[in-house]
Coordinates of N, CA, C and O and ligand atoms in Angstrom, one line a residue:
X1 N -16.1 56.4 -89.2 CA -15.3 55.2 -89.2 C -14.7 55.0 -87.8 O -14.4 53.8 -87.4
X2 N -14.5 56.1 -87.1 CA -14.0 56.0 -85.7 C -15.0 55.2 -84.8 O -14.5 54.3 -84.0
X3 N -16.3 55.4 -85.0 CA -17.3 54.7 -84.2 C -17.3 53.2 -84.5 O -17.4 52.4 -83.6
X4 N -17.1 52.9 -85.8 CA -17.1 51.5 -86.3 C -15.9 50.8 -85.6 O -16.1 49.7 -85.2
X5 N -14.8 51.4 -85.6 CA -13.6 50.8 -85.0 C -13.8 50.5 -83.5 O -13.4 49.4 -83.0
X6 N -14.4 51.5 -82.9 CA -14.7 51.3 -81.5 C -15.5 50.1 -81.2 O -15.3 49.3 -80.3
X7 N -16.6 50.0 -82.0 CA -17.5 48.8 -81.8 C -16.7 47.5 -82.0 O -16.9 46.6 -81.2
X8 N -15.9 47.5 -83.0 CA -15.1 46.2 -83.3 C -14.2 45.9 -82.1 O -14.0 44.8 -81.8
X9 N -13.6 47.0 -81.5 CA -12.7 46.7 -80.4 C -13.5 46.3 -79.1 O -13.0 45.5 -78.4
X10 N -14.6 46.9 -79.0 CA -15.4 46.6 -77.8 C -16.0 45.2 -77.8 O -16.2 44.5 -76.8
X11 N -16.4 44.9 -79.0 CA -17.2 43.7 -79.2 C -16.6 42.4 -78.6 O -17.2 41.7 -77.8
X12 N -15.3 42.1 -79.0 CA -14.7 40.9 -78.4 C -14.6 41.0 -76.9 O -14.7 40.0 -76.2
X13 N -14.4 42.2 -76.4 CA -14.3 42.4 -74.9 C -15.6 42.1 -74.3 O -15.6 41.4 -73.2
X14 N -16.7 42.5 -74.9 CA -18.0 42.2 -74.3 C -18.3 40.7 -74.3 O -18.8 40.2 -73.4
X15 N -17.9 40.1 -75.4 CA -18.0 38.6 -75.5 C -17.3 37.9 -74.4 O -17.8 37.0 -73.8
X16 N -16.0 38.4 -74.2 CA -15.2 37.8 -73.2 C -15.8 37.9 -71.8 O -15.9 37.0 -71.1
X17 N -16.3 39.2 -71.5 CA -16.9 39.4 -70.2 C -18.1 38.5 -70.0 O -18.3 38.0 -69.0
X18 N -18.9 38.4 -71.1 CA -20.1 37.6 -71.1 C -19.7 36.1 -70.8 O -20.4 35.4 -70.1
X19 N -18.6 35.6 -71.4 CA -18.2 34.2 -71.2 C -17.8 34.0 -69.7 O -18.2 33.0 -69.1
X20 N -17.1 35.0 -69.1 CA -16.7 34.9 -67.7 C -18.0 34.8 -66.9 O -18.2 34.0 -65.9
X21 N -19.0 35.7 -67.2 CA -20.2 35.7 -66.5 C -20.9 34.4 -66.6 O -21.4 33.9 -65.5
X22 N -21.0 33.8 -67.8 CA -21.7 32.5 -67.9 C -20.9 31.4 -67.2 O -21.5 30.5 -66.6
X23 N -19.6 31.5 -67.2 CA -18.8 30.5 -66.5 C -19.1 30.5 -65.0 O -19.3 29.5 -64.3
X24 N -19.1 31.8 -64.4 CA -19.4 32.0 -63.0 C -20.8 31.5 -62.7 O -21.0 30.8 -61.7
X25 N -21.8 31.8 -63.6 CA -23.1 31.3 -63.4 C -23.2 29.8 -63.4 O -23.8 29.2 -62.6
X26 N -22.4 29.2 -64.4 CA -22.4 27.7 -64.5 C -21.8 27.1 -63.2 O -22.4 26.1 -62.7
X27 N -20.8 27.7 -62.6 CA -20.2 27.1 -61.4 C -21.2 27.3 -60.3 O -21.3 26.3 -59.5
X28 N -21.9 28.4 -60.2 CA -22.8 28.6 -59.1 C -24.0 27.6 -59.2 O -24.4 27.0 -58.2
X29 N -24.4 27.3 -60.4 CA -25.5 26.3 -60.6 C -25.0 25.0 -60.2 O -25.7 24.2 -59.5
X30 N -23.8 24.6 -60.6 CA -23.2 23.3 -60.3 C -23.1 23.2 -58.8 O -23.5 22.1 -58.2
X31 N -22.7 24.2 -58.1 CA -22.5 24.2 -56.6 C -23.9 24.0 -56.0 O -24.0 23.2 -55.1
X32 N -24.9 24.7 -56.5 CA -26.2 24.6 -56.0 C -26.8 23.2 -56.2 O -27.3 22.6 -55.3
X33 N -26.5 22.6 -57.4 CA -26.9 21.2 -57.6 C -26.3 20.2 -56.7 O -26.9 19.3 -56.2
X34 N -25.0 20.4 -56.4 CA -24.2 19.6 -55.5 C -24.8 19.7 -54.1 O -25.0 18.7 -53.4
X35 N -25.1 20.9 -53.6 CA -25.7 21.2 -52.3 C -27.0 20.5 -52.2 O -27.3 19.9 -51.1
X36 N -27.8 20.5 -53.2 CA -29.1 19.8 -53.2 C -29.0 18.3 -53.1 O -29.6 17.6 -52.4
X37 N -28.0 17.8 -53.9 CA -27.7 16.4 -54.0 C -27.3 15.8 -52.6 O -27.7 14.8 -52.2
X38 N -26.5 16.6 -51.9 CA -26.0 16.2 -50.6 C -26.8 16.9 -49.4 O -26.2 17.1 -48.4
X39 N -28.0 17.2 -49.7 CA -28.8 17.9 -48.7 C -28.8 17.3 -47.4 O -29.0 16.1 -47.3
X40 N -28.5 18.0 -46.3 CA -28.5 17.5 -45.0 C -27.3 16.7 -44.6 O -27.2 16.2 -43.5
X41 N -26.3 16.6 -45.5 CA -25.1 15.9 -45.1 C -23.9 16.9 -45.5 O -24.1 17.9 -46.1
X42 N -22.7 16.5 -45.1 CA -21.6 17.2 -45.4 C -21.2 17.0 -46.9 O -21.5 15.9 -47.4
X43 N -20.7 18.0 -47.5 CA -20.1 17.8 -48.9 C -18.6 17.5 -48.7 O -18.1 17.8 -47.6
X44 N -17.9 17.0 -49.7 CA -16.5 16.8 -49.5 C -15.8 18.1 -49.1 O -14.8 18.0 -48.4
X45 N -16.3 19.2 -49.5 CA -15.6 20.5 -49.1 C -15.7 20.8 -47.6 O -15.0 21.6 -47.1
X46 N -16.7 20.2 -46.9 CA -16.9 20.4 -45.5 C -15.9 19.6 -44.6 O -15.8 19.9 -43.4
X47 N -15.2 18.6 -45.2 CA -14.3 17.8 -44.4 C -13.0 18.7 -44.0 O -12.5 19.4 -44.9
X48 N -12.6 18.6 -42.8 CA -11.3 19.3 -42.4 C -10.2 18.7 -43.2 O -10.2 17.6 -43.7
X49 N -9.1 19.5 -43.3 CA -7.9 19.0 -44.1 C -7.4 17.7 -43.5 O -7.4 17.6 -42.3
X50 N -7.1 16.8 -44.3 CA -6.6 15.5 -43.9 C -7.7 14.4 -43.6 O -7.4 13.3 -43.4
X51 N -8.9 14.9 -43.7 CA -10.0 13.9 -43.5 C -10.6 13.6 -44.9 O -10.5 14.4 -45.8
X52 N -11.1 12.4 -45.0 CA -11.6 11.9 -46.3 C -13.1 11.8 -46.3 O -13.7 11.2 -45.3
X53 N -13.8 12.3 -47.3 CA -15.3 12.3 -47.3 C -15.7 11.0 -47.9 O -15.1 10.5 -48.8
X54 N -16.7 10.4 -47.2 CA -17.4 9.2 -47.8 C -18.8 9.2 -47.4 O -19.1 9.1 -46.2
X55 N -19.7 9.2 -48.4 CA -21.1 9.0 -48.1 C -21.7 9.9 -47.0 O -22.4 9.4 -46.1
X56 N -21.3 11.2 -47.1 CA -21.9 12.1 -46.1 C -21.1 12.3 -44.8 O -21.6 13.0 -43.9
X57 N -20.1 11.5 -44.6 CA -19.3 11.7 -43.4 C -17.8 11.9 -43.7 O -17.4 11.6 -44.8
X58 N -17.1 12.4 -42.8 CA -15.6 12.6 -42.9 C -14.9 11.6 -42.0 O -15.3 11.4 -40.9
X59 N -13.9 11.0 -42.6 CA -13.1 10.0 -41.8 C -11.6 10.3 -41.8 O -11.1 10.9 -42.7
X60 N -11.0 9.9 -40.7 CA -9.5 10.1 -40.6 C -8.9 8.9 -39.9 O -9.5 8.4 -39.0
X61 N -7.8 8.4 -40.4 CA -7.1 7.4 -39.8 C -6.0 8.0 -38.9 O -5.3 8.9 -39.3
X62 N -6.0 7.6 -37.6 CA -5.1 8.2 -36.7 C -4.1 7.1 -36.3 O -4.4 6.1 -35.8
X63 N -2.8 7.4 -36.6 CA -1.8 6.3 -36.5 C -1.3 6.1 -35.0 O -0.7 5.1 -34.7
X64 N -1.6 7.1 -34.1 CA -1.2 7.0 -32.7 C -1.8 5.8 -32.1 O -3.0 5.5 -32.3
X65 N -1.0 5.0 -31.3 CA -1.5 3.8 -30.7 C -2.2 4.2 -29.4 O -1.5 4.7 -28.5
X66 N -3.5 3.9 -29.3 CA -4.2 4.2 -28.0 C -5.1 3.1 -27.6 O -5.6 2.3 -28.4
X67 N -5.4 3.0 -26.3 CA -6.5 2.2 -25.8 C -7.8 2.6 -26.4 O -7.9 3.8 -26.8
X68 N -8.8 1.7 -26.5 CA -10.1 2.0 -27.2 C -10.7 3.3 -26.7 O -11.1 4.2 -27.4
X69 N -10.8 3.4 -25.3 CA -11.5 4.6 -24.7 C -10.7 5.9 -25.0 O -11.3 6.9 -25.2
X70 N -9.3 5.8 -25.0 CA -8.6 7.0 -25.3 C -8.7 7.4 -26.8 O -8.6 8.6 -27.2
X71 N -8.8 6.4 -27.6 CA -9.1 6.6 -29.1 C -10.4 7.3 -29.2 O -10.5 8.3 -30.0
X72 N -11.4 6.8 -28.5 CA -12.7 7.4 -28.6 C -12.7 8.9 -28.1 O -13.2 9.8 -28.8
X73 N -12.0 9.1 -27.0 CA -11.8 10.5 -26.5 C -11.1 11.4 -27.5 O -11.5 12.6 -27.6
X74 N -10.1 10.8 -28.2 CA -9.4 11.6 -29.2 C -10.3 12.0 -30.3 O -10.3 13.2 -30.8
X75 N -11.2 11.1 -30.8 CA -12.1 11.3 -31.8 C -13.1 12.4 -31.3 O -13.5 13.3 -32.1
X76 N -13.6 12.3 -30.1 CA -14.5 13.3 -29.5 C -13.9 14.7 -29.5 O -14.6 15.7 -29.8
X77 N -12.6 14.8 -29.2 CA -11.9 16.1 -29.2 C -11.9 16.7 -30.6 O -11.6 17.9 -30.7
X78 N -12.1 15.9 -31.6 CA -12.1 16.4 -33.0 C -13.6 16.4 -33.6 O -13.8 16.3 -34.7
X79 N -14.5 16.5 -32.6 CA -16.0 16.5 -33.0 C -16.4 15.3 -33.7 O -17.3 15.4 -34.6
X80 N -15.9 14.1 -33.4 CA -16.3 12.9 -34.0 C -16.4 11.8 -33.0 O -16.4 12.0 -31.8
X81 N -16.5 10.6 -33.5 CA -16.5 9.4 -32.7 C -15.6 8.4 -33.4 O -15.3 8.5 -34.6
X82 N -15.2 7.3 -32.7 CA -14.7 6.2 -33.5 C -15.7 5.8 -34.5 O -16.9 5.9 -34.3
X83 N -15.2 5.4 -35.7 CA -16.1 5.2 -36.9 C -17.1 4.0 -36.6 O -16.7 3.0 -36.1
X84 N -18.3 4.3 -37.0 CA -19.3 3.2 -37.1 C -19.4 2.9 -38.6 O -19.0 3.6 -39.5
X85 N -20.0 1.7 -38.9 CA -20.3 1.4 -40.3 C -21.6 0.7 -40.5 O -22.0 -0.1 -39.5
X86 N -22.2 0.8 -41.6 CA -23.6 0.4 -41.8 C -23.8 -0.3 -43.1 O -25.0 -0.6 -43.4
X87 N -22.8 -0.6 -43.8 CA -22.9 -1.3 -45.1 C -21.5 -1.8 -45.5 O -20.5 -1.4 -45.0
X88 N -21.5 -2.8 -46.4 CA -20.3 -3.4 -46.9 C -19.5 -2.3 -47.6 O -18.3 -2.3 -47.5
X89 N -20.2 -1.4 -48.3 CA -19.5 -0.3 -49.0 C -18.7 0.6 -48.0 O -17.5 0.9 -48.3
X90 N -19.3 0.9 -46.9 CA -18.6 1.7 -45.9 C -17.5 1.0 -45.3 O -16.4 1.5 -45.0
X91 N -17.7 -0.3 -45.0 CA -16.6 -1.2 -44.4 C -15.4 -1.2 -45.4 O -14.3 -1.0 -45.0
X92 N -15.7 -1.4 -46.7 CA -14.7 -1.5 -47.7 C -13.9 -0.2 -47.8 O -12.7 -0.2 -47.9
X93 N -14.7 0.9 -47.7 CA -14.1 2.3 -47.8 C -13.1 2.4 -46.6 O -11.9 2.9 -46.7
X94 N -13.5 2.0 -45.4 CA -12.7 2.1 -44.2 C -11.4 1.3 -44.3 O -10.3 1.7 -44.0
X95 N -11.6 0.1 -44.8 CA -10.4 -0.8 -45.0 C -9.4 -0.2 -46.0 O -8.2 -0.3 -45.9
X96 N -10.0 0.4 -47.1 CA -9.2 1.0 -48.1 C -8.4 2.2 -47.6 O -7.2 2.3 -47.9
X97 N -9.1 3.0 -46.7 CA -8.4 4.1 -46.1 C -7.2 3.7 -45.3 O -6.2 4.3 -45.4
X98 N -7.4 2.6 -44.5 CA -6.4 2.1 -43.6 C -5.2 1.6 -44.5 O -4.0 1.9 -44.3
X99 N -5.6 0.9 -45.6 CA -4.6 0.3 -46.5 C -3.8 1.4 -47.2 O -2.6 1.3 -47.3
X100 N -4.5 2.5 -47.6 CA -3.8 3.6 -48.3 C -2.9 4.3 -47.3 O -1.8 4.8 -47.7
X101 N -3.2 4.4 -46.0 CA -2.4 5.1 -45.0 C -1.2 4.2 -44.6 O -0.2 4.8 -44.2
X102 N -1.4 2.9 -44.5 CA -0.4 2.1 -43.8 C 0.3 1.1 -44.8 O 1.2 0.4 -44.4
X103 N -0.3 0.9 -46.0 CA 0.3 0.0 -46.9 C -0.1 -1.5 -46.6 O 0.4 -2.4 -47.3
X104 N -0.9 -1.7 -45.6 CA -1.4 -3.0 -45.3 C -2.7 -2.9 -44.5 O -3.1 -1.9 -44.2
X105 N -3.3 -4.1 -44.3 CA -4.6 -4.1 -43.6 C -4.3 -4.1 -42.1 O -4.4 -5.1 -41.4
X106 N -3.9 -2.9 -41.6 CA -3.5 -2.8 -40.2 C -4.6 -2.9 -39.2 O -5.7 -2.4 -39.4
X107 N -4.4 -3.6 -38.1 CA -5.4 -3.7 -37.0 C -5.7 -2.4 -36.5 O -4.8 -1.6 -36.2
X108 N -7.0 -2.1 -36.4 CA -7.5 -0.7 -36.1 C -8.7 -0.8 -35.3 O -9.6 -1.6 -35.5
X109 N -8.8 0.2 -34.3 CA -10.1 0.3 -33.6 C -11.2 1.0 -34.4 O -10.9 1.9 -35.1
X110 N -12.4 0.5 -34.3 CA -13.6 1.2 -34.8 C -14.5 1.3 -33.6 O -14.2 0.8 -32.4
X111 N -15.7 1.9 -33.7 CA -16.5 2.3 -32.6 C -17.4 1.3 -31.9 O -18.2 1.7 -31.1
X112 N -17.4 0.0 -32.3 CA -18.3 -0.9 -31.7 C -17.8 -1.5 -30.3 O -16.6 -1.8 -30.2
X113 N -18.7 -1.6 -29.4 CA -18.3 -2.2 -28.1 C -19.5 -2.9 -27.5 O -20.7 -2.6 -27.8
X114 N -19.3 -3.8 -26.6 CA -20.3 -4.4 -25.8 C -20.0 -4.3 -24.3 O -20.2 -5.2 -23.5
X115 N -19.5 -3.1 -23.9 CA -19.0 -2.9 -22.6 C -20.2 -2.7 -21.6 O -20.0 -2.9 -20.4
X116 N -21.4 -2.3 -22.0 CA -22.5 -2.0 -21.1 C -23.1 -3.4 -20.7 O -23.4 -3.6 -19.5
X117 N -23.3 -4.3 -21.6 CA -23.8 -5.6 -21.3 C -23.2 -6.6 -22.3 O -23.2 -6.4 -23.5
X118 N -22.6 -7.7 -21.8 CA -22.0 -8.7 -22.6 C -22.9 -9.1 -23.7 O -24.1 -9.5 -23.5
X119 N -22.4 -9.1 -25.0 CA -23.1 -9.6 -26.1 C -24.0 -8.5 -26.8 O -24.6 -8.8 -27.8
X120 N -24.3 -7.4 -26.1 CA -25.1 -6.3 -26.7 C -24.2 -5.3 -27.3 O -23.6 -4.5 -26.6
X121 N -24.0 -5.4 -28.6 CA -23.0 -4.5 -29.3 C -23.7 -3.2 -29.7 O -24.8 -3.1 -30.1
X122 N -22.9 -2.1 -29.5 CA -23.3 -0.8 -29.8 C -22.2 0.0 -30.5 O -21.1 -0.3 -30.4
X123 N -22.6 1.0 -31.3 CA -21.6 2.0 -31.8 C -21.5 3.2 -30.9 O -22.6 3.7 -30.4
X124 N -20.3 3.7 -30.7 CA -20.1 4.8 -29.8 C -20.8 6.1 -30.3 O -21.0 7.0 -29.5
X125 N -21.1 6.2 -31.6 CA -21.8 7.4 -32.0 C -23.3 7.3 -31.9 O -24.0 8.2 -32.3
X126 N -23.8 6.2 -31.3 CA -25.2 6.1 -31.0 C -26.0 5.5 -32.1 O -27.3 5.4 -31.9
X127 N -25.4 5.2 -33.2 CA -26.2 4.6 -34.3 C -26.4 3.2 -34.1 O -25.8 2.5 -33.2
X128 N -27.5 2.6 -34.8 CA -27.9 1.2 -34.5 C -26.8 0.2 -35.0 O -26.2 0.4 -36.1
X129 N -26.6 -0.8 -34.2 CA -25.6 -1.8 -34.6 C -26.4 -2.9 -35.3 O -27.0 -3.8 -34.8
X130 N -26.4 -2.8 -36.7 CA -27.1 -3.7 -37.5 C -26.1 -4.5 -38.4 O -26.1 -5.7 -38.5
X131 N -25.3 -3.7 -39.2 CA -24.3 -4.2 -40.1 C -23.3 -5.0 -39.2 O -22.8 -4.4 -38.2
X132 N -22.9 -6.2 -39.7 CA -21.8 -6.9 -39.0 C -21.2 -7.9 -39.9 O -21.9 -8.5 -40.8
X133 N -20.0 -8.2 -39.8 CA -19.3 -9.2 -40.6 C -18.5 -10.1 -39.6 O -17.3 -10.4 -39.9
X134 N -19.2 -10.6 -38.6 CA -18.5 -11.5 -37.6 C -18.1 -12.8 -38.4 O -18.8 -13.3 -39.2
X135 N -16.9 -13.2 -38.1 CA -16.4 -14.5 -38.6 C -17.1 -15.6 -37.8 O -17.9 -15.4 -36.8
X136 N -16.8 -16.8 -38.2 CA -17.4 -18.0 -37.5 C -17.1 -18.0 -36.0 O -15.9 -17.7 -35.6
X137 N -18.1 -18.3 -35.2 CA -17.9 -18.4 -33.7 C -17.5 -17.1 -33.0 O -17.1 -17.0 -31.9
X138 N -17.7 -16.0 -33.7 CA -17.4 -14.7 -33.1 C -18.7 -13.9 -33.0 O -19.7 -14.1 -33.7
X139 N -18.8 -13.0 -32.0 CA -17.8 -12.7 -31.0 C -17.9 -13.7 -29.9 O -19.0 -14.0 -29.4
X140 N -16.8 -14.3 -29.4 CA -16.8 -15.3 -28.4 C -16.3 -14.9 -27.1 O -16.3 -15.7 -26.1
X141 N -16.0 -13.6 -26.9 CA -15.7 -13.1 -25.6 C -14.6 -13.9 -24.9 O -14.8 -14.2 -23.7
X142 N -13.6 -14.2 -25.6 CA -12.5 -15.1 -25.0 C -12.0 -14.5 -23.7 O -11.7 -13.3 -23.7
X143 N -11.8 -15.3 -22.7 CA -11.3 -14.9 -21.3 C -12.1 -13.7 -20.8 O -11.7 -13.0 -19.9
X144 N -13.4 -13.5 -21.3 CA -14.2 -12.5 -20.8 C -13.7 -11.1 -21.0 O -14.0 -10.1 -20.3
X145 N -12.8 -11.0 -22.0 CA -12.1 -9.7 -22.2 C -12.4 -9.0 -23.5 O -11.9 -7.9 -23.7
X146 N -13.3 -9.6 -24.4 CA -13.4 -9.0 -25.7 C -14.7 -8.1 -25.8 O -15.8 -8.6 -26.0
X147 N -14.5 -6.8 -25.6 CA -15.6 -5.9 -25.5 C -15.5 -4.7 -26.5 O -16.3 -3.8 -26.5
X148 N -14.4 -4.7 -27.3 CA -14.2 -3.6 -28.2 C -13.8 -4.2 -29.6 O -13.1 -5.1 -29.6
X149 N -14.4 -3.6 -30.6 CA -14.2 -4.2 -31.9 C -12.9 -3.6 -32.6 O -12.8 -2.4 -32.9
X150 N -12.0 -4.6 -32.9 CA -10.8 -4.3 -33.7 C -11.1 -4.9 -35.1 O -11.5 -6.1 -35.2
X151 N -10.9 -4.1 -36.1 CA -11.0 -4.7 -37.5 C -9.6 -5.0 -38.0 O -8.6 -4.6 -37.4
X152 N -9.5 -5.9 -39.0 CA -8.2 -6.3 -39.7 C -7.3 -7.1 -38.7 O -6.1 -7.0 -38.9
X153 N -7.9 -7.8 -37.8 CA -7.0 -8.7 -37.0 C -6.2 -9.6 -37.9 O -6.9 -10.4 -38.6
X154 N -4.9 -9.6 -37.8 CA -4.1 -10.3 -38.7 C -4.4 -10.1 -40.2 O -4.2 -10.9 -41.1
X155 N -5.0 -8.9 -40.5 CA -5.3 -8.5 -41.9 C -6.6 -9.2 -42.4 O -6.9 -9.0 -43.5
X156 N -7.2 -9.9 -41.5 CA -8.4 -10.7 -41.9 C -9.6 -9.8 -42.1 O -9.9 -8.9 -41.4
X157 N -10.4 -10.1 -43.2 CA -11.6 -9.3 -43.5 C -12.7 -9.5 -42.5 O -13.3 -8.5 -42.1
X158 N -13.0 -10.7 -42.1 CA -14.1 -10.9 -41.2 C -13.7 -10.4 -39.8 O -12.5 -10.4 -39.4
X159 N -14.7 -10.1 -39.0 CA -14.4 -9.6 -37.6 C -14.2 -10.9 -36.8 O -15.1 -11.4 -36.1
X160 N -13.0 -11.4 -36.9 CA -12.7 -12.7 -36.3 C -12.4 -12.6 -34.8 O -12.7 -13.6 -34.1
X161 N -11.8 -11.6 -34.4 CA -11.5 -11.4 -33.0 C -11.8 -10.0 -32.6 O -11.5 -9.1 -33.3
X162 N -12.3 -9.9 -31.4 CA -12.3 -8.6 -30.7 C -11.1 -8.8 -29.8 O -10.4 -9.8 -29.8
X163 N -10.9 -7.8 -29.0 CA -9.7 -7.9 -28.2 C -9.8 -7.1 -27.0 O -10.8 -6.3 -26.9
X164 N -8.9 -7.2 -26.0 CA -8.9 -6.4 -24.8 C -9.0 -4.9 -25.2 O -8.2 -4.4 -26.0
X165 N -9.9 -4.1 -24.6 CA -10.1 -2.7 -24.9 C -8.8 -1.9 -24.5 O -8.6 -0.8 -24.9
X166 N -8.0 -2.6 -23.7 CA -6.7 -1.9 -23.2 C -5.6 -2.0 -24.2 O -4.6 -1.3 -24.1
X167 N -5.8 -2.8 -25.2 CA -4.7 -2.9 -26.2 C -4.6 -1.6 -26.9 O -5.6 -0.9 -27.1
X168 N -3.4 -1.3 -27.3 CA -3.1 0.0 -28.0 C -3.0 -0.2 -29.5 O -2.2 -0.9 -30.0
X169 N -4.0 0.5 -30.2 CA -4.1 0.3 -31.7 C -4.3 1.7 -32.3 O -4.8 2.6 -31.6
X170 N -4.0 1.8 -33.6 CA -4.4 3.0 -34.3 C -5.9 3.0 -34.5 O -6.5 1.9 -34.2
X171 N -6.5 4.0 -34.9 CA -8.0 4.0 -35.0 C -8.5 4.9 -36.1 O -7.8 5.8 -36.7
X172 N -9.8 4.8 -36.4 CA -10.5 5.6 -37.4 C -11.5 6.4 -36.7 O -12.4 5.9 -36.0
X173 N -11.5 7.7 -36.9 CA -12.6 8.6 -36.4 C -13.5 9.0 -37.6 O -13.0 9.0 -38.7
X174 N -14.7 9.2 -37.3 CA -15.7 9.7 -38.3 C -16.4 10.9 -37.7 O -16.8 10.9 -36.5
X175 N -16.6 11.9 -38.5 CA -17.5 13.0 -38.0 C -18.9 12.7 -38.4 O -19.2 12.1 -39.5
X176 N -19.8 13.2 -37.6 CA -21.2 12.7 -37.7 C -21.9 13.1 -39.0 O -21.5 14.1 -39.6
X177 N -22.9 12.4 -39.3 CA -23.8 12.7 -40.5 C -24.4 14.0 -40.4 O -24.7 14.5 -39.3
Ligands
CA1 CA1 -17.8 -8.9 -25.0

């Protein structure tokens, strides 16, 4: 009867250990599945503290007011660039991030500029400048000074105005794909 009691006592313990084992296995498989899903890109876990993951990149809103080039340099010092965007979803995400951080659609630097040649727009991270939401008659290079892209001018959705690159604005950095 002593052996029988021992078995009864051990049995729940074995079941419990086995559950933990299966839970661990389940988590490992889930992690593996996530890694495969985001193959070649960052997972949300790879973003530094304070950065927000979106679509394989990490983004951060920096509230310090800086000229465009100093904003870009600050992003570079954090292994990123001023944010580029390539779809309406990414643009909406960026506007939402700014809104969440500041409570409004605050004017913000992003990574587009035409400083090498007037009218030839580029992203500072080297990606192709294809996506754009220029407003009517923009970019119009008013006073020959508009070479850096500011979004949310007066809270407006369309890229209605670029502005002097020397203006001091908060900015969005993104870490590369
Ligand atoms: Ca220009």
